Each structure stands twice: as structure tokens, then as C-alpha cells.
XYZ file of C-alpha atoms in Angstrom:
692
model
C 250.159 43.820 188.245
C 250.171 45.865 185.042
C 250.053 43.768 181.915
C 252.352 45.141 179.165
C 252.718 44.432 175.483
C 256.038 45.181 173.793
C 255.966 45.646 169.988
C 259.446 45.420 168.534
C 261.316 44.532 165.346
C 264.632 43.346 163.986
C 265.530 46.218 161.660
C 264.197 49.503 160.341
C 261.560 49.799 157.630
C 259.207 47.121 158.978
C 256.202 49.456 159.130
C 255.468 48.279 162.660
C 253.411 51.401 163.387
C 250.499 49.515 161.789
C 250.908 46.812 164.415
C 251.378 49.275 167.268
C 248.203 51.107 166.242
C 246.304 47.803 165.903
C 247.414 46.569 169.329
C 246.437 49.903 170.892
C 242.994 49.523 169.334
C 242.623 46.083 170.958
C 243.834 47.261 174.351
C 241.534 50.267 174.481
C 238.652 47.972 173.532
C 239.238 46.147 176.835
C 240.357 48.805 179.300
C 239.939 52.550 179.579
C 243.343 53.376 181.084
C 246.117 52.416 178.669
C 249.568 53.976 178.935
C 252.219 54.293 176.207
C 255.953 54.063 176.725
C 258.806 54.266 174.225
C 262.115 53.447 175.953
C 264.288 55.423 173.536
C 263.569 58.392 171.262
C 265.656 60.418 168.833
C 264.654 63.689 170.458
C 263.920 64.434 174.070
C 260.187 64.064 173.726
C 257.448 61.796 172.373
C 257.445 61.053 168.648
C 254.697 61.366 166.043
C 253.256 57.912 166.797
C 252.857 58.773 170.450
C 251.114 61.967 169.410
C 248.816 59.971 167.116
C 247.918 57.485 169.863
C 247.389 60.272 172.378
C 245.072 62.182 170.039
C 243.155 59.238 168.603
C 242.533 57.453 171.894
C 242.092 60.599 173.995
C 244.875 59.643 176.366
C 245.335 61.858 179.397
C 248.965 60.752 179.774
C 251.536 63.485 180.277
C 253.708 63.547 177.109
C 256.828 63.810 179.281
C 256.135 60.343 180.676
C 255.837 58.729 177.269
C 259.546 58.053 176.779
C 262.569 56.921 178.690
C 265.725 58.485 177.292
C 267.065 60.055 174.126
C 269.305 57.806 172.034
C 272.347 60.032 172.451
C 271.961 60.091 176.221
C 271.379 56.310 176.280
C 274.509 55.686 174.216
C 276.526 57.766 176.687
C 275.095 55.915 179.713
C 275.860 52.587 178.094
C 279.385 53.635 177.219
C 280.084 54.939 180.744
C 278.142 52.581 182.979
C 277.352 49.589 180.792
C 274.123 48.011 179.651
C 272.978 47.193 183.212
C 272.975 50.867 184.131
C 271.083 51.816 180.960
C 268.473 49.109 181.543
C 268.125 50.091 185.194
C 267.262 53.689 184.313
C 264.779 52.642 181.637
C 263.080 50.156 183.977
C 262.677 52.878 186.575
C 261.055 55.214 184.013
C 258.794 52.424 182.786
C 257.472 51.611 186.259
C 256.646 55.274 186.839
C 254.225 54.934 183.925
C 253.049 51.403 184.766
C 251.890 52.432 188.230
C 249.331 54.792 186.714
C 247.737 52.466 184.113
C 246.031 49.108 183.809
C 247.987 48.219 180.682
C 251.038 49.725 178.999
C 251.855 49.492 175.299
C 255.628 49.599 174.820
C 256.987 50.830 171.491
C 260.332 49.230 170.756
C 263.416 50.948 169.382
C 263.502 51.821 165.671
C 266.926 50.474 164.631
C 267.711 53.759 162.861
C 271.018 55.553 163.552
C 270.890 54.626 167.229
C 274.607 54.075 167.973
C 273.599 51.188 170.231
C 275.145 47.744 169.764
C 272.901 44.680 169.481
C 269.631 46.540 169.571
C 267.565 43.374 169.261
C 269.034 42.000 172.513
C 268.362 45.317 174.242
C 264.691 45.191 173.247
C 264.432 41.583 174.439
C 266.020 42.393 177.783
C 263.801 45.427 178.308
C 260.708 43.386 177.547
C 261.764 40.809 180.130
C 262.575 43.452 182.746
C 259.242 45.196 182.109
C 257.398 41.892 182.467
C 256.001 42.469 178.989
C 254.934 39.976 176.359
C 256.495 40.533 172.960
C 255.128 40.871 169.428
C 258.106 40.881 167.007
C 257.505 42.450 163.613
C 259.453 41.398 160.520
C 259.507 43.674 157.463
C 259.167 41.896 154.111
C 259.263 44.811 151.670
C 261.041 43.785 148.466
C 261.888 40.252 149.647
C 260.986 36.966 147.996
C 258.881 34.399 149.825
C 261.675 32.063 150.959
C 263.684 34.948 152.429
C 260.649 36.249 154.313
C 259.960 32.851 155.845
C 263.565 32.391 156.937
C 263.734 35.863 158.460
C 260.519 35.315 160.423
C 261.790 32.001 161.822
C 265.119 33.580 162.748
C 263.403 36.500 164.470
C 261.245 34.147 166.526
C 264.273 32.092 167.497
C 266.264 35.202 168.480
C 263.599 36.524 170.849
C 262.760 33.066 172.192
C 266.405 32.271 172.976
C 266.592 35.543 174.913
C 263.744 34.354 177.119
C 260.890 36.486 175.780
C 257.232 35.565 176.158
C 256.221 35.810 172.481
C 252.517 36.452 171.977
C 252.573 36.308 168.176
C 254.706 37.167 165.177
C 253.761 39.690 162.538
C 255.221 39.689 159.031
C 254.471 43.057 157.448
C 254.673 44.618 153.984
C 254.585 41.290 152.132
C 254.047 41.437 148.354
C 250.258 41.038 147.999
C 250.635 38.210 145.493
C 252.784 36.238 147.968
C 250.720 36.856 151.120
C 248.525 33.753 151.148
C 251.397 31.353 150.422
C 253.715 32.912 153.019
C 250.954 33.003 155.582
C 250.144 29.309 155.109
C 253.816 28.303 155.407
C 254.525 30.374 158.522
C 251.450 29.044 160.303
C 253.003 25.581 159.981
C 256.605 26.606 160.728
C 256.186 28.772 163.833
C 255.023 27.634 167.308
C 253.096 30.868 167.890
C 250.437 32.558 165.741
C 251.811 34.536 162.812
C 249.860 37.250 161.059
C 250.934 38.147 157.532
C 250.054 41.673 156.356
C 250.335 42.663 152.693
C 252.039 45.846 151.558
C 249.429 48.597 151.291
C 250.147 51.344 148.753
C 248.004 53.906 150.555
C 250.136 53.554 153.705
C 253.465 53.839 151.921
C 252.271 56.790 149.845
C 253.110 60.246 151.225
C 250.302 62.765 151.427
C 250.467 65.929 149.349
C 250.926 67.861 152.613
C 253.917 65.682 153.589
C 255.438 66.191 150.149
C 254.974 69.942 150.367
C 256.749 70.092 153.743
C 259.568 67.807 152.662
C 260.246 69.759 149.460
C 259.714 73.205 150.974
C 256.871 73.837 148.539
C 254.368 76.679 148.401
C 250.665 75.853 148.203
C 249.091 77.892 145.391
C 245.717 76.145 145.480
C 244.075 73.497 147.618
C 242.269 72.982 150.883
C 242.989 70.800 153.910
C 241.152 67.790 152.494
C 243.044 68.038 149.212
C 246.429 68.268 150.935
C 245.527 65.138 152.909
C 245.275 63.044 149.741
C 247.720 60.187 149.253
C 250.056 60.475 146.278
C 249.826 56.880 145.052
C 251.970 57.478 141.955
C 254.077 60.166 140.285
C 253.521 61.135 136.668
C 256.072 63.490 135.113
C 254.530 65.741 132.499
C 256.521 66.836 129.508
C 254.488 65.404 126.639
C 251.621 67.037 124.809
C 248.293 67.040 126.639
C 246.628 64.123 124.739
C 249.555 61.847 125.578
C 249.684 63.030 129.193
C 246.017 62.289 129.768
C 246.590 58.667 128.859
C 249.438 58.438 131.390
C 247.500 59.759 134.401
C 246.611 57.141 137.008
C 244.128 57.282 139.915
C 245.645 59.114 142.890
C 248.752 60.228 141.015
C 250.637 63.490 141.599
C 251.386 65.257 138.326
C 254.900 66.758 138.345
C 255.434 69.293 135.584
C 257.333 72.537 134.937
C 255.310 75.499 136.141
C 255.103 77.034 132.692
C 253.043 74.144 131.273
C 249.620 75.690 131.916
C 248.058 73.362 129.340
C 249.025 70.296 131.392
C 247.851 71.835 134.632
C 244.423 72.737 133.257
C 244.079 69.446 131.352
C 244.950 67.289 134.389
C 242.544 69.189 136.634
C 239.790 68.920 134.033
C 240.383 65.137 133.923
C 240.221 65.071 137.733
C 236.960 67.002 137.678
C 235.488 64.405 135.323
C 236.845 61.569 137.472
C 238.905 60.213 134.613
C 240.999 59.763 136.637
C 240.902 61.566 140.008
C 244.399 62.771 140.820
C 246.088 63.737 144.092
C 247.244 67.112 142.814
C 249.807 68.981 140.753
C 253.435 69.757 141.671
C 255.032 72.595 139.670
C 258.837 72.713 139.350
C 261.449 75.322 138.398
C 259.770 77.955 140.621
C 257.526 78.818 137.651
C 253.909 79.670 138.412
C 250.968 79.901 136.001
C 249.284 83.225 135.446
C 246.545 84.252 137.889
C 243.929 83.658 135.184
C 245.091 80.059 134.846
C 245.012 79.500 138.590
C 241.511 80.982 138.756
C 240.355 78.559 136.074
C 242.091 75.700 137.827
C 240.389 76.490 141.132
C 236.998 76.381 139.430
C 237.737 73.155 137.568
C 238.732 71.193 140.674
C 237.991 73.070 143.888
C 240.200 71.917 146.769
C 242.670 70.053 144.567
C 246.204 71.116 145.545
C 248.582 72.875 143.226
C 252.035 73.256 144.817
C 255.124 75.060 143.557
C 258.750 74.093 144.311
C 262.006 75.791 143.406
C 263.948 72.738 142.140
C 263.801 71.247 138.665
C 262.042 68.046 137.756
C 265.073 65.736 138.061
C 266.160 66.639 141.646
C 262.474 66.810 142.632
C 261.996 63.251 141.336
C 264.929 62.044 143.444
C 263.378 63.499 146.611
C 259.889 62.239 145.770
C 260.946 58.615 145.297
C 262.742 58.666 148.642
C 259.634 59.760 150.529
C 257.311 57.362 152.354
C 254.031 57.996 154.034
C 254.026 58.313 157.805
C 251.321 57.671 160.351
C 250.779 60.755 162.480
C 248.091 62.776 164.167
C 247.875 64.762 160.925
C 246.977 61.692 158.827
C 243.773 60.271 160.348
C 242.774 58.578 157.110
C 246.029 56.656 157.021
C 245.261 55.523 160.571
C 241.893 54.170 159.413
C 243.639 52.360 156.550
C 246.231 50.878 158.933
C 243.565 49.668 161.369
C 241.534 48.168 158.534
C 244.612 46.300 157.289
C 245.493 44.981 160.751
C 241.937 43.915 161.545
C 241.556 42.182 158.188
C 244.666 40.047 158.386
C 245.343 39.567 162.104
C 243.167 37.294 164.189
C 242.311 40.049 166.658
C 240.069 37.871 168.801
C 242.788 35.287 169.322
C 245.459 37.936 169.905
C 243.317 39.684 172.490
C 242.758 36.384 174.286
C 246.500 35.677 174.264
C 247.199 39.080 175.786
C 245.016 38.018 178.734
C 243.904 41.580 179.388
C 240.950 41.481 181.748
C 238.108 43.687 180.553
C 237.406 46.724 182.711
C 234.148 46.861 184.642
C 233.684 50.317 183.124
C 232.475 50.686 179.529
C 233.746 53.888 177.955
C 232.353 55.476 174.767
C 235.473 54.422 172.900
C 235.124 50.811 174.078
C 231.496 50.784 172.961
C 232.453 52.118 169.516
C 235.255 49.551 169.169
C 232.882 46.714 169.955
C 230.303 48.112 167.570
C 232.680 48.066 164.615
C 233.939 44.633 165.542
C 230.379 43.239 165.650
C 229.542 44.797 162.290
C 232.677 43.404 160.724
C 232.032 39.868 162.018
C 229.142 39.082 159.629
C 229.301 41.095 156.431
C 226.229 43.111 155.508
C 225.359 45.745 152.882
C 223.938 49.108 153.971
C 222.420 51.576 151.502
C 223.060 55.301 152.028
C 220.512 57.360 150.071
C 222.370 60.639 150.664
C 225.351 59.689 148.528
C 226.111 63.250 147.392
C 226.395 64.613 150.976
C 229.995 65.310 152.022
C 229.591 63.940 155.569
C 228.152 60.695 154.161
C 231.059 60.356 151.742
C 233.586 60.945 154.526
C 231.820 58.357 156.668
C 231.879 55.933 153.724
C 235.633 56.523 153.480
C 236.084 55.478 157.139
C 233.812 52.461 156.785
C 235.631 51.253 153.687
C 239.087 51.759 155.159
C 238.045 49.877 158.307
C 236.364 47.162 156.199
C 233.179 47.417 158.306
C 230.505 46.578 155.732
C 229.550 46.821 152.059
C 228.005 50.086 150.907
C 225.592 51.302 148.256
C 225.449 55.056 147.620
C 222.410 56.609 145.919
C 222.426 59.750 143.821
C 223.674 61.167 140.534
C 226.688 58.989 139.730
C 228.702 61.794 138.128
C 228.101 64.100 141.115
C 229.112 61.398 143.622
C 232.240 60.500 141.688
C 233.265 64.151 141.350
C 232.648 64.939 145.029
C 234.575 61.851 146.076
C 237.453 62.863 143.801
C 237.494 66.385 145.243
C 237.639 64.899 148.756
C 240.348 62.427 147.780
C 238.057 59.476 148.632
C 238.491 56.164 146.846
C 235.104 54.529 146.319
C 236.503 51.409 144.654
C 234.277 48.468 145.496
C 231.328 50.694 146.395
C 228.081 50.313 144.487
C 226.759 53.670 143.182
C 223.174 53.772 141.886
C 221.163 56.642 140.408
C 217.459 56.027 141.196
C 216.437 58.317 138.326
C 218.112 56.246 135.619
C 218.675 52.778 137.063
C 216.812 49.847 135.512
C 215.494 48.911 138.981
C 213.211 51.959 138.897
C 210.493 50.170 136.869
C 210.661 47.057 139.019
C 210.409 49.103 142.193
C 207.497 51.149 140.756
C 205.550 47.934 140.195
C 206.376 46.709 143.698
C 205.356 49.994 145.351
C 202.143 50.168 143.355
C 201.340 46.639 144.532
C 201.972 47.570 148.180
C 199.964 50.803 147.979
C 197.170 49.699 145.660
C 194.676 50.122 148.511
C 195.597 53.808 148.473
C 194.975 54.089 144.757
C 198.652 54.219 143.773
C 199.172 53.303 140.106
C 202.427 52.169 138.482
C 202.671 55.527 136.724
C 202.431 57.412 140.015
C 204.743 54.957 141.732
C 207.345 55.504 138.993
C 207.727 59.105 140.172
C 207.653 58.225 143.879
C 210.441 55.620 143.721
C 212.859 58.061 142.133
C 213.100 59.605 145.601
C 216.329 58.298 147.178
C 214.698 57.282 150.445
C 211.944 55.304 148.716
C 214.448 53.737 146.338
C 216.779 52.767 149.207
C 213.928 51.320 151.257
C 212.823 49.259 148.249
C 216.368 47.950 147.885
C 216.151 46.712 151.490
C 212.704 45.248 150.845
C 214.043 43.392 147.777
C 217.090 42.004 149.632
C 219.495 44.089 147.521
C 220.646 45.772 150.737
C 220.398 44.609 154.340
C 219.655 47.967 155.910
C 219.421 51.708 155.230
C 220.715 54.862 156.939
C 219.462 58.345 155.973
C 218.530 61.638 157.569
C 221.667 63.812 157.437
C 219.847 66.132 154.994
C 216.332 64.675 155.194
C 213.703 64.968 157.905
C 212.859 62.041 160.156
C 209.493 61.751 158.433
C 211.100 61.588 154.985
C 213.453 58.843 156.191
C 211.042 56.575 158.025
C 207.736 57.066 156.141
C 208.879 54.777 153.300
C 209.822 52.164 155.902
C 206.318 52.292 157.414
C 204.817 51.830 153.971
C 207.219 49.215 152.558
C 209.216 47.419 155.266
C 206.435 47.521 157.901
C 206.606 46.190 161.430
C 207.726 42.829 162.823
C 204.098 42.038 163.714
C 200.949 44.004 162.866
C 200.621 45.041 166.521
C 204.252 46.138 166.939
C 205.148 49.784 167.482
C 208.003 51.496 165.674
C 210.092 53.328 168.252
C 213.682 54.337 168.868
C 216.487 54.258 171.409
C 219.677 56.183 171.956
C 222.814 54.555 173.324
C 224.053 57.064 175.864
C 227.781 56.486 176.323
C 228.758 58.038 179.664
C 232.246 58.111 181.081
C 231.986 54.703 182.703
C 228.901 52.950 181.311
C 226.413 52.752 178.468
C 222.707 53.375 179.056
C 219.847 52.850 176.636
C 217.179 55.591 176.426
C 213.815 55.069 174.718
C 211.727 56.428 173.079
C 213.301 59.788 172.359
C 212.467 60.315 168.687
C 209.301 58.678 167.315
C 206.105 58.232 169.405
C 204.943 61.529 170.951
C 202.635 60.163 173.667
C 202.613 56.350 173.858
C 199.762 54.576 175.603
C 200.456 51.808 178.121
C 200.570 49.066 175.449
C 202.946 51.075 173.269
C 205.112 51.905 176.275
C 205.347 48.231 177.142
C 206.264 47.430 173.529
C 208.991 50.092 173.594
C 210.418 48.555 176.790
C 210.519 45.025 175.382
C 212.084 46.189 172.114
C 214.640 48.370 173.959
C 215.661 45.417 176.129
C 216.262 43.310 173.005
C 218.245 46.123 171.366
C 220.363 46.574 174.494
C 221.134 42.863 174.714
C 222.084 42.751 171.035
C 224.744 45.377 171.635
C 226.186 43.930 174.833
C 224.228 45.909 177.424
C 222.563 43.696 180.041
C 218.928 44.927 180.125
C 217.611 46.133 183.483
C 214.533 48.200 182.640
C 213.405 51.312 184.496
C 209.956 52.599 183.535
C 210.423 56.266 184.372
C 207.890 58.562 185.990
C 207.770 61.498 188.396
C 206.824 58.959 191.106
C 208.621 55.918 192.511
C 206.768 52.749 193.517
C 203.379 53.412 195.078
C 204.151 56.932 196.285
C 202.237 58.764 193.566
C 199.041 58.637 191.525
C 197.500 60.243 188.480
C 196.929 59.377 184.841
C 200.614 59.650 183.830
C 201.819 57.457 186.710
C 198.995 54.972 186.145
C 200.024 54.621 182.480
C 203.600 53.723 183.484
C 202.355 51.334 186.195
C 200.073 49.573 183.665
C 202.884 49.320 181.079
C 205.154 47.759 183.703
C 202.509 45.140 184.444
C 202.104 44.356 180.738
C 205.851 43.742 180.354
C 205.975 41.526 183.450
C 203.072 39.451 182.104
C 204.404 39.130 178.570
C 208.095 38.767 179.423
C 208.474 37.593 183.022
C 212.182 36.864 182.524
C 212.992 40.557 182.046
C 214.221 42.592 184.991
C 211.947 45.662 185.206
C 210.954 48.290 187.752
C 208.302 50.971 187.463
C 207.114 53.515 187.999
C 210.493 54.862 189.167
C 212.190 58.247 189.167
C 215.428 58.751 187.253
C 217.604 59.235 190.333
C 216.290 56.072 191.956
C 216.879 54.196 188.707
C 220.564 55.016 188.323
C 221.912 56.078 191.747
C 222.435 53.219 194.263
C 222.266 55.457 197.316
C 218.834 56.818 196.319
C 217.638 53.378 195.369
C 218.646 52.025 198.789
C 216.203 54.462 200.376
C 213.310 54.339 197.931
C 213.350 50.735 196.650
C 215.842 48.737 198.738
C 214.637 45.324 197.561
C 214.650 46.077 193.840
C 217.107 44.296 191.520
C 216.827 47.152 189.023
C 216.776 50.325 191.131
C 220.182 51.989 191.228
C 221.458 49.661 188.475
C 219.096 50.359 185.548
C 220.598 50.193 182.070
C 217.451 50.632 179.938
C 215.482 53.774 180.794
C 212.029 54.119 179.226
C 210.546 57.633 179.216
C 206.788 58.171 179.520
C 206.596 60.460 176.473
C 208.650 61.972 173.667
C 208.854 65.416 175.309
C 210.548 63.977 178.421
C 212.778 61.573 176.533
C 214.034 63.965 173.881
C 214.817 66.730 176.350
C 216.480 64.371 178.828
C 218.805 62.764 176.278
C 219.867 66.167 174.981
C 220.412 67.502 178.515
C 222.560 64.496 179.484
C 224.444 64.699 176.187
C 225.339 68.333 176.672
C 225.771 68.641 180.417
C 227.466 65.289 181.117
C 229.492 65.160 177.905
C 227.865 61.852 176.933
C 228.198 60.457 173.416
C 224.662 59.841 172.100
C 224.549 57.139 169.420
C 221.231 57.015 167.593
C 218.357 57.200 167.186
C 218.269 53.463 166.536
C 214.908 52.404 165.131
C 213.097 49.365 166.576
C 210.128 47.302 165.492
C 210.688 47.206 161.711
C 211.115 43.922 159.864
C 214.395 45.147 158.462
C 216.647 47.907 159.834
C 216.173 51.492 158.657
C 217.824 54.157 160.811
C 217.486 57.911 160.946
C 220.299 60.432 161.407
C 220.160 63.826 163.004
C 220.596 66.562 160.415
C 223.482 67.761 162.556
C 225.127 64.320 162.506
C 228.926 64.299 162.522
C 230.953 61.871 160.423
C 231.553 59.605 163.429
C 227.820 59.614 164.199
C 227.136 58.335 160.681
C 229.858 55.676 160.991
C 228.347 54.448 164.268
C 224.790 54.393 162.912
C 225.820 52.430 159.815
C 227.653 49.931 162.035
C 224.559 49.591 164.259
C 222.429 49.016 161.162
C 224.780 46.324 159.920
C 224.649 44.584 163.307
C 220.843 44.791 163.358
C 220.799 43.204 159.930
C 222.713 40.220 161.280
C 219.706 39.185 163.379
C 216.232 37.990 162.502
C 214.372 41.214 161.954
C 215.153 44.648 163.348
């Protein structure tokens, strides 16, 4: 029977989209077929949250099945046929969805201009009829602590009296200074878990794009990234420039008459200097600066939005203060912030256990990525990113910070990093930024590097120049314990990234090999491929070492290791130097690690396809079920992983380096933002263990 979770509230304005998004994240971590159903909508079609869930979690669900009825139609049915008739129709629509999915997330009614009496009771009855467990959400915006506690207890009582199976309560948008006290009280007062989420300014803040649409504005300057910035504050400019500069706040939107070119240029110059970075400029009265001013503005702060509206400052202010940020498919950064907030303050492990959702036998790429971030978050580690001025790295840092995955250190010219982050609308608060060229650590690291490389004739003077390189500096931070791991390579070669690690971090044991694996996330499982990036032609001992390391890496990330030592021959059917090398490596692994499940030599099809395995190696416990595939050389491994990635649509996560004392990982120079996020998370997880 389909297990369903019904997220509902008691009134409008509770911000429950944060909870709905967080619950969806948990469900998709467990199963790969999650449906979404909103019983009632204001228009005859799915709303913006459905669109966000569908886009973010790559749902194949037909949008037409995502809702039951429109509110107006529902009100008419209830008036004509009564509540029983309304509920009957909604239950029928729900079960049409439930039949197609393992789990259904139900999004309760929004309590906004619905023309339905006793909406709370309707949600409770629908949850019972759907067989769904309930998570009631109570909004606490603007309320004092005693009122919040009373409202939460009353909400629990209301849903409990109506017979609902209450999984947990969520109190949302609590004043940050009251959160800890309210949370402690409600944990004692309620018979079910209660998660207390503080009000988050970045979620309530509208983006510049949302403001532009709401006010019917015209974009004079700005790119997509600039328009996606959150307007955390509004500053109304009428004073002289020196006074205005003192009033600007980080993330504010400057609102000023369009004829005040001095304020526009001054504010953008302040943004360019990062003192402070602003969201943009909103010009009123339908006045626009001269083209020469706009040209100067575009050069001062490229990408920063300048928007013009027809209304004056006073009516514009009234509209601005009534706006609130909305989660939608167009605001992916808000979604990251919302998930980070939910995961930080809700006990997601306990909630998932209470939902009793059995994990699918299949492991999808999304499930693997969810687990990866959760593992990284569990034990906090610091990762240094030497390429701190690279846009993709900054965007990845933004995601990692919003999701609260790990601590970060960015290397590079501080002013350049701050300016680029400001231009991208990225808040680097709490992130360590270090310039290797000027930081006081440079002399200490020069002495350390000279000590390590004295046998090569490296002096302190020479080392002083070497350690100014960001990859050497980052590696020395890891060596000194100032960071737990390093990720580089988006603009550097593999050699430039890992050579410092060979010289400074070194291997787990003198005889260890440094190799790599890729996690190949297929549609229904995750395989581990090694070595596809480091050792061109490993000998039998190196191949055995790669296999043992790959098995350990697989186990660390939740993949049960069953090792296939790949060759063009299976079992005893072939001979030759290449087959003999694989056969010898297999023997070495069996001798050194008899507890490992390993088969070799074996062909790829016999390793992964049960029907082929049944013919070629019917008695093998690995054939047809292999999860760790070791290639005989770099040429075969690199080409195979790329072929599978492109032809099968697999998500390739890696390369993940193995064999170093501390984790240093290399990126492809074509790495996407999500690739960088995943690699940083992997590095943080590696740093949680003893060695890499």
C-alpha cells in the first residue's frame, strides 16, 4: 500500500513550503518514484511549488494529475452535494495518483480566500481518507514565545482529536532569538517530535526578478544571476551621496528617483568594492539616467540589475513592503536555503524513521547525491578550494553554504573573490578567504616545504615562491591540519592538482599507489569504476592495490563491494600478458584480503549482466552482480567511463582520489557546479575517516 505524507497548516503565512520541500527531499532519498498531490488549487492546474518539485526532483508525473479540484469548483460541489461528495471526488483523484507511485507527498490547502468552511477539518479528513500521516505546520511570524507555544499545542490537539496520525509538528518562522527557548518548551509539552525553524530573511526576501514582475518594471541593466539576487532590505535614496553610502546595507535594493545619477553610480561603485554588495537599484518616476551613465554603471558592476518603474517612491514603497519571497522553479537558490534550514533544525533521521518509508532496492543518482550530502553534513569538516576566483567554484560554494554541508576556505586575491561573489549575489559570510601571496602563513609553509623537499635541493627562498601557488598552499593547509581536504582542478590540470599532494601529503603507506575511482550513477544502481584517471598501465601489484582501495571507497559511500577484475577474457578461457596480469592481481587481492568478494579475470558483460554470468561463471558470487569494476589500464577505464556516461546517461561523480594520507580530489576542467558540490561532499566524507 502506498505510504503518504500530508503536510498541512492551520492558517496562511506559515511558510510551509520549506517543510514540503524538506519532506520531498527525505522521500526521494529513500525511493525513486514519489508522486505529488495537492487536493485543491486556486487555478485549474499545478501551482509554483508543484513546478519546483517536478523540476528539482526530475519527476515524470503528468502535471494534470498533480491536483484534485479548483477551489471554486470545490466550493460549488460542497454547497450542492455536501462535504461527503467533495471528499469522495478528491479521494478518487488521489488514488489515481497513488496507484502509480511508491509514496505520495500531499500538499494541504493554503487557507487563502478559499470560500470553504472549517478548512482545518477538511485537511484532517482528507488525510484520514488518503491513509496519510500528517505533519501540521504552525506559523510563528511576529508572535511572542507564549503565543507560539499555545498555538502549537492547540494545532496538535485539533488534528489529534480529528483522528490524524501525527508524525511530527513543525513551528516555522520563529524569531531567531526565541528559537532555542521555544524549541525546548515544545519538546516537553508535545507528545510527538516538534521541529522549530527560525525565520530566515533570505527566504522572506523577494528576488529582484520577482520585484520587477510585481511592479511592472523594465530592466535597464543586469543579467540573470543579478536578477536572482535576494533583496534583503530596501534603502530609499534622497540624501546626498556621502550620507547614502553610510545607509547602504548588504543585499539591499536602492530605491531612488531615476534622475539621481549620482546615487546610482555611487551605489554601484560601493557594490563593486564590496562595501557593501547590494542587490540592485530600482529607479522611480519613470526617469532613466542618460546612456553615458548607464554605460558607466554597467562597467562598474557588470550584471547588477538596474530597473525602472513608472510609480513614485511612496507608492513603490507600499508595494515593496507587501512583497514576500516565493519558492519556485525560478528561485533555485532559495530552494537550497530552504533545504539547508530544514536539515539544520529538523531531526531528519528521526523523521524519516517515523515515516516508515522502506528504501527502494534501486539506487538512483539523486538518492546517491542525497546520501552524500547527508554523510558530509553529519561530521563537520573544512575543505579548501584553491580556485576561489572561478565562477563555478563560487556558485558551488553558494550551494554548499546554503545546504550547510561543510566549512570552506577559498584561496585567491581577496578583493577579486569578494567582488566576483558580490557580482553573483553570493553571500560568503562565514567563509574563510585567504590570499597565498600575502598571508602570514606563506613563510611558515615555505619552511615546511623546504624541509620536505630538502633532498631535492629546495631552499626556503625557492620554497617561498612555490607555496604562493594556490594548489601548493591549499595542500600545505591540509598537511598542517588547517583544512581537512582539498578540491581543485576546474581550471588546473590534473598534474597541477595532485603533484603537490604526492610531494606533501604522500601515501598511506610507502608502498601504496595513488589511484582514482568514479562513482557511476546509473538509472537503478551505483557502480564504482577504477582506475580511470591516474595510473596509465598498472602492474599486477598496483592493480591489486587499486582494487583494495576501490572496495574501501565503495564501502565508505554505501556501495557493497563486489569486485570484478576486468579483462577481455573470463575465467580460464584466455591467455596472454594482459590476462595474466589481471589473473595475478586477483590472486594478490585474495591472499591479502580474503574477506573481499572478487572475481577475475572477467569480461564486463559477465560482471554486470546476470544472464551472461549464468553461462560463463554460474558459481560466482560476483559475476552478474559486480559493483566495483577494476579496469586493466587507464586507456580502457577512461574510455569506458566516458562511453557509459554519454551513451547510458549515467552521472559520473569523480575522479575520487585514493591512497593519500589526507583527501585531495581533482575536478574535470569541464566540471559543472553540481559536480563540484558532489566532489567537495565526497572529500568531506573522506576526511571523516582515518586517512583517505
